[in-house]
mmCIF file of C-alpha atoms in Angstrom:
data_model
loop_
_atom_site.group_PDB
_atom_site.id
_atom_site.type_symbol
_atom_site.label_atom_id
_atom_site.label_comp_id
_atom_site.label_asym_id
_atom_site.label_seq_id
_atom_site.Cartn_x
_atom_site.Cartn_y
_atom_site.Cartn_z
ATOM 1 C CA GLU A 16 142.820 43.908 149.992
ATOM 2 C CA PRO A 17 139.177 44.970 149.594
ATOM 3 C CA GLU A 18 137.152 42.930 147.150
ATOM 4 C CA VAL A 19 133.712 42.730 145.620
ATOM 5 C CA THR A 20 131.655 39.827 146.923
ATOM 6 C CA GLN A 21 128.616 38.179 145.377
ATOM 7 C CA THR A 22 126.008 35.775 146.681
ATOM 8 C CA PRO A 23 124.974 33.147 145.937
ATOM 9 C CA SER A 24 127.763 31.599 143.904
ATOM 10 C CA HIS A 25 125.255 29.412 142.066
ATOM 11 C CA GLN A 26 121.505 29.874 141.774
ATOM 12 C CA VAL A 27 119.171 27.362 140.163
ATOM 13 C CA THR A 28 115.630 28.475 139.441
ATOM 14 C CA GLN A 29 112.585 27.478 137.455
ATOM 15 C CA MET A 30 111.569 29.450 134.401
ATOM 16 C CA GLY A 31 109.167 32.235 135.341
ATOM 17 C CA GLN A 32 110.489 32.612 138.867
ATOM 18 C CA GLU A 33 111.992 35.782 140.289
ATOM 19 C CA VAL A 34 115.623 35.824 141.350
ATOM 20 C CA ILE A 35 117.682 38.368 143.231
ATOM 21 C CA LEU A 36 121.416 38.380 142.857
ATOM 22 C CA ARG A 37 123.356 40.154 145.560
ATOM 23 C CA CYS A 38 126.610 42.046 145.529
ATOM 24 C CA VAL A 39 128.624 43.905 148.118
ATOM 25 C CA PRO A 40 130.835 46.428 146.296
ATOM 26 C CA ILE A 41 134.100 47.741 147.696
ATOM 27 C CA SER A 42 133.145 50.073 150.509
ATOM 28 C CA ASN A 43 134.406 53.435 149.261
ATOM 29 C CA HIS A 44 133.371 52.869 145.639
ATOM 30 C CA LEU A 45 130.668 55.037 144.132
ATOM 31 C CA TYR A 46 129.842 53.366 140.809
ATOM 32 C CA PHE A 47 128.321 49.936 140.471
ATOM 33 C CA TYR A 48 127.779 47.697 137.486
ATOM 34 C CA TRP A 49 126.233 44.438 136.417
ATOM 35 C CA TYR A 50 127.561 42.377 133.537
ATOM 36 C CA ARG A 51 126.581 38.972 132.261
ATOM 37 C CA GLN A 52 128.414 36.251 130.390
ATOM 38 C CA ILE A 53 126.514 33.513 128.652
ATOM 39 C CA LEU A 54 128.618 30.361 128.605
ATOM 40 C CA GLY A 55 131.199 30.499 125.834
ATOM 41 C CA GLN A 56 130.451 34.112 124.965
ATOM 42 C CA LYS A 57 131.870 37.516 125.774
ATOM 43 C CA VAL A 58 131.108 39.552 128.852
ATOM 44 C CA GLU A 59 128.252 41.998 128.193
ATOM 45 C CA PHE A 60 127.377 45.197 130.006
ATOM 46 C CA LEU A 61 123.929 45.316 131.570
ATOM 47 C CA VAL A 62 123.673 48.419 133.716
ATOM 48 C CA SER A 63 125.604 51.032 135.654
ATOM 49 C CA PHE A 64 124.374 52.712 138.823
ATOM 50 C CA TYR A 65 125.436 55.875 140.594
ATOM 51 C CA ASN A 66 123.918 58.045 143.277
ATOM 52 C CA ASN A 67 120.964 55.692 143.664
ATOM 53 C CA GLU A 68 119.920 55.723 140.064
ATOM 54 C CA ILE A 69 120.714 54.007 136.804
ATOM 55 C CA SER A 70 123.276 55.987 134.818
ATOM 56 C CA GLU A 71 123.370 53.751 131.755
ATOM 57 C CA LYS A 72 121.793 50.510 130.609
ATOM 58 C CA SER A 73 122.119 48.258 127.611
ATOM 59 C CA GLU A 74 119.388 46.908 125.366
ATOM 60 C CA ILE A 75 119.643 43.630 127.265
ATOM 61 C CA PHE A 76 118.442 45.365 130.427
ATOM 62 C CA ASP A 77 114.726 45.319 129.672
ATOM 63 C CA ASP A 78 111.727 45.648 131.978
ATOM 64 C CA GLN A 79 112.394 42.213 133.454
ATOM 65 C CA PHE A 80 115.523 43.542 135.123
ATOM 66 C CA SER A 81 115.876 46.001 137.975
ATOM 67 C CA VAL A 82 118.662 47.114 140.267
ATOM 68 C CA GLU A 83 118.613 48.495 143.748
ATOM 69 C CA ARG A 84 120.900 49.607 146.498
ATOM 70 C CA PRO A 85 118.671 48.796 149.464
ATOM 71 C CA ASP A 86 121.180 49.839 152.096
ATOM 72 C CA GLY A 87 124.669 51.261 152.344
ATOM 73 C CA SER A 88 126.436 48.083 151.360
ATOM 74 C CA ASN A 89 124.359 45.838 149.079
ATOM 75 C CA PHE A 90 123.699 46.209 145.376
ATOM 76 C CA THR A 91 121.146 43.845 143.890
ATOM 77 C CA LEU A 92 120.024 42.694 140.463
ATOM 78 C CA LYS A 93 116.467 41.360 140.219
ATOM 79 C CA ILE A 94 115.109 39.366 137.330
ATOM 80 C CA ARG A 95 111.326 39.307 137.653
ATOM 81 C CA SER A 96 110.367 36.354 135.490
ATOM 82 C CA THR A 97 113.361 34.318 134.431
ATOM 83 C CA LYS A 98 113.677 32.845 130.962
ATOM 84 C CA LEU A 99 115.883 30.013 129.787
ATOM 85 C CA GLU A 100 118.109 32.502 127.985
ATOM 86 C CA ASP A 101 118.839 34.296 131.263
ATOM 87 C CA SER A 102 121.100 31.396 132.204
ATOM 88 C CA ALA A 103 124.536 32.974 132.478
ATOM 89 C CA MET A 104 127.258 34.109 134.813
ATOM 90 C CA TYR A 105 126.386 37.476 136.318
ATOM 91 C CA PHE A 106 129.225 39.694 137.441
ATOM 92 C CA CYS A 107 128.980 42.676 139.717
ATOM 93 C CA ALA A 108 131.699 45.336 139.517
ATOM 94 C CA SER A 109 132.458 48.570 141.295
ATOM 95 C CA SER A 110 134.765 51.521 140.820
ATOM 96 C CA PHE A 111 135.565 54.743 142.598
ATOM 97 C CA PHE A 112 135.457 56.958 139.546
ATOM 98 C CA ASP A 113 133.699 56.763 136.253
ATOM 99 C CA ARG A 114 134.254 58.401 132.890
ATOM 100 C CA VAL A 115 136.930 61.121 133.152
ATOM 101 C CA GLY A 116 139.282 59.930 135.806
ATOM 102 C CA THR A 117 137.924 56.546 134.923
ATOM 103 C CA ASP A 118 139.091 54.067 137.467
ATOM 104 C CA THR A 119 139.518 50.340 137.383
ATOM 105 C CA GLN A 120 136.356 48.294 137.693
ATOM 106 C CA TYR A 121 136.868 45.502 140.171
ATOM 107 C CA PHE A 122 134.817 42.428 139.486
ATOM 108 C CA GLY A 123 133.210 40.053 141.925
ATOM 109 C CA PRO A 124 133.547 36.284 141.563
ATOM 110 C CA GLY A 125 130.207 36.022 139.770
ATOM 111 C CA THR A 126 126.908 34.261 140.324
ATOM 112 C CA ARG A 127 126.112 31.389 138.001
ATOM 113 C CA LEU A 128 122.394 31.480 137.238
ATOM 114 C CA THR A 129 120.808 28.354 135.821
ATOM 115 C CA VAL A 130 117.205 28.577 134.632
ATOM 116 C CA LEU A 131 115.451 25.241 134.144
ATOM 117 C CA ALA B 16 129.665 52.528 119.703
ATOM 118 C CA GLN B 17 132.929 51.196 121.007
ATOM 119 C CA THR B 18 134.055 47.793 119.791
ATOM 120 C CA VAL B 19 136.867 45.530 120.920
ATOM 121 C CA THR B 20 138.315 42.852 118.658
ATOM 122 C CA GLN B 21 140.465 39.934 119.684
ATOM 123 C CA SER B 22 141.434 38.212 116.462
ATOM 124 C CA GLN B 23 142.980 35.126 118.068
ATOM 125 C CA PRO B 24 140.333 32.754 119.474
ATOM 126 C CA GLU B 25 143.081 30.389 120.652
ATOM 127 C CA MET B 26 146.775 30.658 121.338
ATOM 128 C CA SER B 27 149.327 28.162 122.545
ATOM 129 C CA VAL B 28 152.721 28.675 124.169
ATOM 130 C CA GLN B 29 155.438 26.453 125.540
ATOM 131 C CA GLU B 30 156.137 26.816 129.228
ATOM 132 C CA ALA B 31 158.858 29.454 129.901
ATOM 133 C CA GLU B 32 158.399 31.036 126.476
ATOM 134 C CA THR B 33 156.779 34.323 125.489
ATOM 135 C CA VAL B 34 153.386 34.840 123.914
ATOM 136 C CA THR B 35 151.585 37.930 122.655
ATOM 137 C CA LEU B 36 147.805 38.280 122.592
ATOM 138 C CA SER B 37 146.330 40.845 120.211
ATOM 139 C CA CYS B 38 143.576 43.350 120.771
ATOM 140 C CA THR B 39 142.272 46.243 118.715
ATOM 141 C CA TYR B 40 139.498 48.646 119.569
ATOM 142 C CA ASP B 41 137.502 51.390 117.998
ATOM 143 C CA THR B 42 136.538 54.590 119.755
ATOM 144 C CA SER B 43 136.166 58.300 119.203
ATOM 145 C CA GLU B 44 136.923 59.060 122.851
ATOM 146 C CA SER B 45 140.239 60.502 123.977
ATOM 147 C CA ASP B 46 140.015 59.544 127.665
ATOM 148 C CA TYR B 47 139.660 55.871 128.406
ATOM 149 C CA TYR B 48 141.274 52.896 130.046
ATOM 150 C CA LEU B 49 142.222 49.552 128.586
ATOM 151 C CA PHE B 50 142.419 46.338 130.572
ATOM 152 C CA TRP B 51 143.390 42.746 130.219
ATOM 153 C CA TYR B 52 141.450 40.300 132.390
ATOM 154 C CA LYS B 53 142.215 36.649 132.971
ATOM 155 C CA GLN B 54 139.342 34.202 133.366
ATOM 156 C CA PRO B 55 140.342 30.743 134.620
ATOM 157 C CA PRO B 56 137.913 27.789 134.571
ATOM 158 C CA SER B 57 136.378 29.109 137.808
ATOM 159 C CA ARG B 58 135.105 31.965 135.562
ATOM 160 C CA GLN B 59 136.230 34.660 137.974
ATOM 161 C CA MET B 60 137.456 37.839 136.243
ATOM 162 C CA ILE B 61 140.966 38.656 137.417
ATOM 163 C CA LEU B 62 142.560 41.960 136.484
ATOM 164 C CA VAL B 63 145.937 41.382 134.856
ATOM 165 C CA ILE B 64 147.023 44.836 133.748
ATOM 166 C CA ARG B 65 145.608 48.248 132.898
ATOM 167 C CA GLN B 66 146.675 51.125 130.685
ATOM 168 C CA GLU B 67 145.506 54.728 130.843
ATOM 169 C CA ALA B 68 145.085 56.156 127.357
ATOM 170 C CA TYR B 69 146.784 59.438 128.253
ATOM 171 C CA LYS B 70 149.984 57.651 129.251
ATOM 172 C CA GLN B 71 152.497 56.961 126.514
ATOM 173 C CA GLN B 72 154.504 54.565 128.627
ATOM 174 C CA ASN B 73 153.441 50.944 128.299
ATOM 175 C CA ALA B 74 152.176 49.333 131.490
ATOM 176 C CA THR B 75 154.117 46.463 133.056
ATOM 177 C CA GLU B 76 153.169 44.063 135.845
ATOM 178 C CA ASN B 77 155.878 41.498 136.543
ATOM 179 C CA ARG B 78 155.786 39.029 133.613
ATOM 180 C CA PHE B 79 152.924 40.871 131.915
ATOM 181 C CA SER B 80 153.401 43.899 129.702
ATOM 182 C CA VAL B 81 151.421 45.693 127.045
ATOM 183 C CA ASN B 82 152.204 47.302 123.741
ATOM 184 C CA PHE B 83 149.805 50.232 123.544
ATOM 185 C CA GLN B 84 149.606 51.978 120.180
ATOM 186 C CA LYS B 85 147.011 54.702 120.617
ATOM 187 C CA ALA B 86 147.015 55.943 117.023
ATOM 188 C CA ALA B 87 146.596 52.412 115.735
ATOM 189 C CA LYS B 88 144.092 51.600 118.521
ATOM 190 C CA SER B 89 146.018 48.500 119.374
ATOM 191 C CA PHE B 90 146.596 47.030 122.832
ATOM 192 C CA SER B 91 148.468 43.731 122.889
ATOM 193 C CA LEU B 92 149.438 41.701 125.949
ATOM 194 C CA LYS B 93 152.822 40.038 126.224
ATOM 195 C CA ILE B 94 153.310 37.240 128.726
ATOM 196 C CA SER B 95 156.946 36.414 129.364
ATOM 197 C CA ASP B 96 158.277 33.223 130.941
ATOM 198 C CA SER B 97 154.854 31.591 130.574
ATOM 199 C CA GLN B 98 153.744 29.368 133.421
ATOM 200 C CA LEU B 99 151.185 26.561 133.542
ATOM 201 C CA GLY B 100 149.040 28.761 135.768
ATOM 202 C CA ASP B 101 148.741 31.320 132.990
ATOM 203 C CA ALA B 102 146.450 28.988 131.054
ATOM 204 C CA ALA B 103 143.056 30.688 130.904
ATOM 205 C CA MET B 104 140.755 32.781 128.766
ATOM 206 C CA TYR B 105 142.062 36.331 128.388
ATOM 207 C CA PHE B 106 139.740 39.244 127.717
ATOM 208 C CA CYS B 107 140.716 42.665 126.478
ATOM 209 C CA ALA B 108 138.392 45.418 127.695
ATOM 210 C CA TYR B 109 137.890 49.073 126.860
ATOM 211 C CA ASN B 110 136.501 51.363 129.519
ATOM 212 C CA ALA B 111 135.164 54.903 129.349
ATOM 213 C CA GLY B 112 132.467 54.430 131.945
ATOM 214 C CA LYS B 113 131.086 50.990 131.148
ATOM 215 C CA SER B 114 133.423 48.247 129.993
ATOM 216 C CA THR B 115 133.284 46.730 126.523
ATOM 217 C CA PHE B 116 134.908 43.329 126.189
ATOM 218 C CA GLY B 117 136.424 41.417 123.309
ATOM 219 C CA ASP B 118 135.454 37.846 122.522
ATOM 220 C CA GLY B 119 138.422 36.465 124.416
ATOM 221 C CA THR B 120 141.497 34.387 123.610
ATOM 222 C CA THR B 121 141.963 30.945 125.099
ATOM 223 C CA LEU B 122 145.593 30.489 126.081
ATOM 224 C CA THR B 123 147.023 27.005 126.441
ATOM 225 C CA VAL B 124 150.409 26.532 128.098
ATOM 226 C CA LYS B 125 152.262 23.363 127.141
ATOM 227 C CA PRO B 126 154.659 21.804 129.658
#
């Protein structure tokens, strides 16, 4: 069964450094998402992406964050200058449809980001 | 804005018994999906069951079933014949584009 994959599984970085989290969505999916979950808290929406542009973003997704689909398979989340509070689990998800005809979002296994 | 409320931070069930996890949501949309996800200690998000809002019939997946009350905006998860492997955090999620999650319910299964 197709699945969403994410790399790395765990990333440790120093405060102020840039990190890139990578995701490979399910191949025929058209909509891509990033969520984050701070330890012990709920999962929060960051951004959705369709047709090579952001379709929606939350207030968490500020100028420090960016997303890109650099090729036909990868979907990346970049944090330009990490802060301690960026430490969290980051989940990538993909779906075939969005909105009307909304389809299931399939989640990747997550990348645990630790900012020291 | 859509909100999802899980009023039970923790629940406990005896192995082989049945437990129901509660979820309510608030929305003005008519087309949406509802999901229950399981998150074990590995923190991976595993889809348990989904319900399309336009369907009146409650979804069922083996030992997992939902009680979907659209007018009441309620979406509870029933786990029958609970197993030790069911122990995890369970999240209810509303989806009409992006997903909105509840705070989660930690389920403990006692042998």
